[in-house]
């Protein structure tokens, strides 16, 4: 449980301090489709991926036999979103009541997704 919490703290820190602040810019500017059909990632996307890899967080949902943690992808995304919301609220970017509403909506969505599967 302690390792699980520590991993979520690290994921939240990366999401809140690196991914979230640049998300709008990345969405606006996008990646580049090259003439040969390959895609060049936006430099900030590549930086985010490099940071996640550096923190050994690229294999969350991979089965353990392939070196992953075998975690549910929806739960990983939910926890990262909650951590990002908390980080944003702690910096005063959004009000704590707004953060609570977002987290509540996320939990309801995850619950609905889980019961539909």
JSON list of C-alpha atoms in Angstrom, two decimals, residues 32-116:
[
{"chain": "A", "resi": 32, "resn": "UNK", "atom": "CA", "xyz": [3.58, 17.08, -36.65]},
{"chain": "A", "resi": 33, "resn": "UNK", "atom": "CA", "xyz": [2.54, 14.71, -39.43]},
{"chain": "A", "resi": 34, "resn": "UNK", "atom": "CA", "xyz": [5.58, 14.27, -41.62]},
{"chain": "A", "resi": 35, "resn": "UNK", "atom": "CA", "xyz": [5.41, 13.77, -45.43]},
{"chain": "A", "resi": 36, "resn": "UNK", "atom": "CA", "xyz": [6.48, 10.13, -45.02]},
{"chain": "A", "resi": 37, "resn": "UNK", "atom": "CA", "xyz": [3.50, 9.42, -42.74]},
{"chain": "A", "resi": 38, "resn": "UNK", "atom": "CA", "xyz": [5.43, 9.35, -39.50]},
{"chain": "A", "resi": 39, "resn": "UNK", "atom": "CA", "xyz": [4.59, 11.64, -36.62]},
{"chain": "A", "resi": 40, "resn": "UNK", "atom": "CA", "xyz": [6.99, 13.89, -34.77]},
{"chain": "A", "resi": 41, "resn": "UNK", "atom": "CA", "xyz": [5.79, 14.47, -31.24]},
{"chain": "A", "resi": 42, "resn": "UNK", "atom": "CA", "xyz": [5.46, 17.99, -29.92]},
{"chain": "A", "resi": 43, "resn": "UNK", "atom": "CA", "xyz": [8.64, 18.69, -27.91]},
{"chain": "A", "resi": 44, "resn": "UNK", "atom": "CA", "xyz": [6.62, 19.02, -24.71]},
{"chain": "A", "resi": 45, "resn": "UNK", "atom": "CA", "xyz": [4.92, 15.67, -25.33]},
{"chain": "A", "resi": 46, "resn": "UNK", "atom": "CA", "xyz": [8.33, 14.09, -25.78]},
{"chain": "A", "resi": 47, "resn": "UNK", "atom": "CA", "xyz": [9.53, 15.77, -22.58]},
{"chain": "A", "resi": 48, "resn": "UNK", "atom": "CA", "xyz": [6.49, 14.43, -20.70]},
{"chain": "A", "resi": 49, "resn": "UNK", "atom": "CA", "xyz": [7.12, 10.91, -22.00]},
{"chain": "A", "resi": 50, "resn": "UNK", "atom": "CA", "xyz": [10.81, 11.13, -21.14]},
{"chain": "A", "resi": 51, "resn": "UNK", "atom": "CA", "xyz": [9.97, 12.23, -17.59]},
{"chain": "A", "resi": 52, "resn": "UNK", "atom": "CA", "xyz": [7.45, 9.41, -17.15]},
{"chain": "A", "resi": 53, "resn": "UNK", "atom": "CA", "xyz": [10.02, 6.91, -18.45]},
{"chain": "A", "resi": 54, "resn": "UNK", "atom": "CA", "xyz": [12.67, 8.36, -16.13]},
{"chain": "A", "resi": 55, "resn": "UNK", "atom": "CA", "xyz": [10.28, 7.78, -13.22]},
{"chain": "A", "resi": 56, "resn": "UNK", "atom": "CA", "xyz": [9.69, 4.16, -14.40]},
{"chain": "A", "resi": 57, "resn": "UNK", "atom": "CA", "xyz": [6.01, 4.88, -14.99]},
{"chain": "A", "resi": 58, "resn": "UNK", "atom": "CA", "xyz": [5.57, 3.68, -18.55]},
{"chain": "A", "resi": 59, "resn": "UNK", "atom": "CA", "xyz": [4.52, 0.13, -17.74]},
{"chain": "A", "resi": 60, "resn": "UNK", "atom": "CA", "xyz": [1.61, 0.62, -15.33]},
{"chain": "A", "resi": 61, "resn": "UNK", "atom": "CA", "xyz": [-0.88, -1.40, -17.31]},
{"chain": "A", "resi": 62, "resn": "UNK", "atom": "CA", "xyz": [1.49, -3.97, -18.80]},
{"chain": "A", "resi": 63, "resn": "UNK", "atom": "CA", "xyz": [1.24, -7.49, -17.37]},
{"chain": "A", "resi": 64, "resn": "UNK", "atom": "CA", "xyz": [3.89, -8.32, -14.78]},
{"chain": "A", "resi": 65, "resn": "UNK", "atom": "CA", "xyz": [5.41, -10.97, -17.05]},
{"chain": "A", "resi": 66, "resn": "UNK", "atom": "CA", "xyz": [6.43, -8.10, -19.37]},
{"chain": "A", "resi": 67, "resn": "UNK", "atom": "CA", "xyz": [7.85, -5.97, -16.56]},
{"chain": "A", "resi": 68, "resn": "UNK", "atom": "CA", "xyz": [4.70, -3.95, -15.89]},
{"chain": "A", "resi": 69, "resn": "UNK", "atom": "CA", "xyz": [2.65, -3.40, -12.76]},
{"chain": "A", "resi": 70, "resn": "UNK", "atom": "CA", "xyz": [-0.58, -4.89, -14.18]},
{"chain": "A", "resi": 71, "resn": "UNK", "atom": "CA", "xyz": [-2.67, -1.95, -12.92]},
{"chain": "A", "resi": 72, "resn": "UNK", "atom": "CA", "xyz": [-6.09, -1.11, -14.32]},
{"chain": "A", "resi": 73, "resn": "UNK", "atom": "CA", "xyz": [-5.68, 1.69, -16.88]},
{"chain": "A", "resi": 74, "resn": "UNK", "atom": "CA", "xyz": [-8.84, 3.49, -15.79]},
{"chain": "A", "resi": 75, "resn": "UNK", "atom": "CA", "xyz": [-7.70, 3.54, -12.17]},
{"chain": "A", "resi": 76, "resn": "UNK", "atom": "CA", "xyz": [-4.28, 4.88, -13.13]},
{"chain": "A", "resi": 77, "resn": "UNK", "atom": "CA", "xyz": [-5.90, 7.65, -15.19]},
{"chain": "A", "resi": 78, "resn": "UNK", "atom": "CA", "xyz": [-8.36, 8.41, -12.38]},
{"chain": "A", "resi": 79, "resn": "UNK", "atom": "CA", "xyz": [-5.62, 8.68, -9.77]},
{"chain": "A", "resi": 80, "resn": "UNK", "atom": "CA", "xyz": [-3.48, 10.88, -12.01]},
{"chain": "A", "resi": 81, "resn": "UNK", "atom": "CA", "xyz": [-6.46, 13.14, -12.70]},
{"chain": "A", "resi": 82, "resn": "UNK", "atom": "CA", "xyz": [-7.27, 13.42, -9.00]},
{"chain": "A", "resi": 83, "resn": "UNK", "atom": "CA", "xyz": [-3.66, 14.26, -8.20]},
{"chain": "A", "resi": 84, "resn": "UNK", "atom": "CA", "xyz": [-3.62, 16.91, -10.92]},
{"chain": "A", "resi": 85, "resn": "UNK", "atom": "CA", "xyz": [-6.85, 18.45, -9.66]},
{"chain": "A", "resi": 86, "resn": "UNK", "atom": "CA", "xyz": [-5.48, 18.53, -6.11]},
{"chain": "A", "resi": 87, "resn": "UNK", "atom": "CA", "xyz": [-2.23, 20.14, -7.27]},
{"chain": "A", "resi": 88, "resn": "UNK", "atom": "CA", "xyz": [-4.15, 22.75, -9.28]},
{"chain": "A", "resi": 89, "resn": "UNK", "atom": "CA", "xyz": [-6.39, 23.54, -6.30]},
{"chain": "A", "resi": 90, "resn": "UNK", "atom": "CA", "xyz": [-3.41, 23.79, -3.94]},
{"chain": "A", "resi": 91, "resn": "UNK", "atom": "CA", "xyz": [-1.88, 26.44, -6.21]},
{"chain": "A", "resi": 92, "resn": "UNK", "atom": "CA", "xyz": [-5.09, 28.45, -6.13]},
{"chain": "A", "resi": 93, "resn": "UNK", "atom": "CA", "xyz": [-5.77, 28.00, -9.83]},
{"chain": "A", "resi": 94, "resn": "UNK", "atom": "CA", "xyz": [-9.17, 26.51, -9.07]},
{"chain": "A", "resi": 95, "resn": "UNK", "atom": "CA", "xyz": [-11.24, 26.67, -5.91]},
{"chain": "A", "resi": 96, "resn": "UNK", "atom": "CA", "xyz": [-11.20, 23.61, -3.65]},
{"chain": "A", "resi": 97, "resn": "UNK", "atom": "CA", "xyz": [-14.98, 23.18, -4.04]},
{"chain": "A", "resi": 98, "resn": "UNK", "atom": "CA", "xyz": [-14.53, 23.07, -7.81]},
{"chain": "A", "resi": 99, "resn": "UNK", "atom": "CA", "xyz": [-11.78, 20.49, -7.36]},
{"chain": "A", "resi": 100, "resn": "UNK", "atom": "CA", "xyz": [-14.09, 18.38, -5.20]},
{"chain": "A", "resi": 101, "resn": "UNK", "atom": "CA", "xyz": [-16.81, 18.54, -7.87]},
{"chain": "A", "resi": 102, "resn": "UNK", "atom": "CA", "xyz": [-14.35, 17.43, -10.56]},
{"chain": "A", "resi": 103, "resn": "UNK", "atom": "CA", "xyz": [-13.15, 14.52, -8.43]},
{"chain": "A", "resi": 104, "resn": "UNK", "atom": "CA", "xyz": [-16.72, 13.50, -7.67]},
{"chain": "A", "resi": 105, "resn": "UNK", "atom": "CA", "xyz": [-17.57, 13.49, -11.38]},
{"chain": "A", "resi": 106, "resn": "UNK", "atom": "CA", "xyz": [-14.49, 11.44, -12.16]},
{"chain": "A", "resi": 107, "resn": "UNK", "atom": "CA", "xyz": [-15.40, 8.89, -9.49]},
{"chain": "A", "resi": 108, "resn": "UNK", "atom": "CA", "xyz": [-18.95, 8.60, -10.82]},
{"chain": "A", "resi": 109, "resn": "UNK", "atom": "CA", "xyz": [-17.64, 8.12, -14.35]},
{"chain": "A", "resi": 110, "resn": "UNK", "atom": "CA", "xyz": [-15.19, 5.45, -13.26]},
{"chain": "A", "resi": 111, "resn": "UNK", "atom": "CA", "xyz": [-17.91, 3.68, -11.28]},
{"chain": "A", "resi": 112, "resn": "UNK", "atom": "CA", "xyz": [-20.28, 3.77, -14.27]},
{"chain": "A", "resi": 113, "resn": "UNK", "atom": "CA", "xyz": [-17.53, 2.49, -16.57]},
{"chain": "A", "resi": 114, "resn": "UNK", "atom": "CA", "xyz": [-16.72, -0.33, -14.17]},
{"chain": "A", "resi": 115, "resn": "UNK", "atom": "CA", "xyz": [-20.31, -1.46, -13.77]},
{"chain": "A", "resi": 116, "resn": "UNK", "atom": "CA", "xyz": [-20.89, -1.40, -17.54]}
]
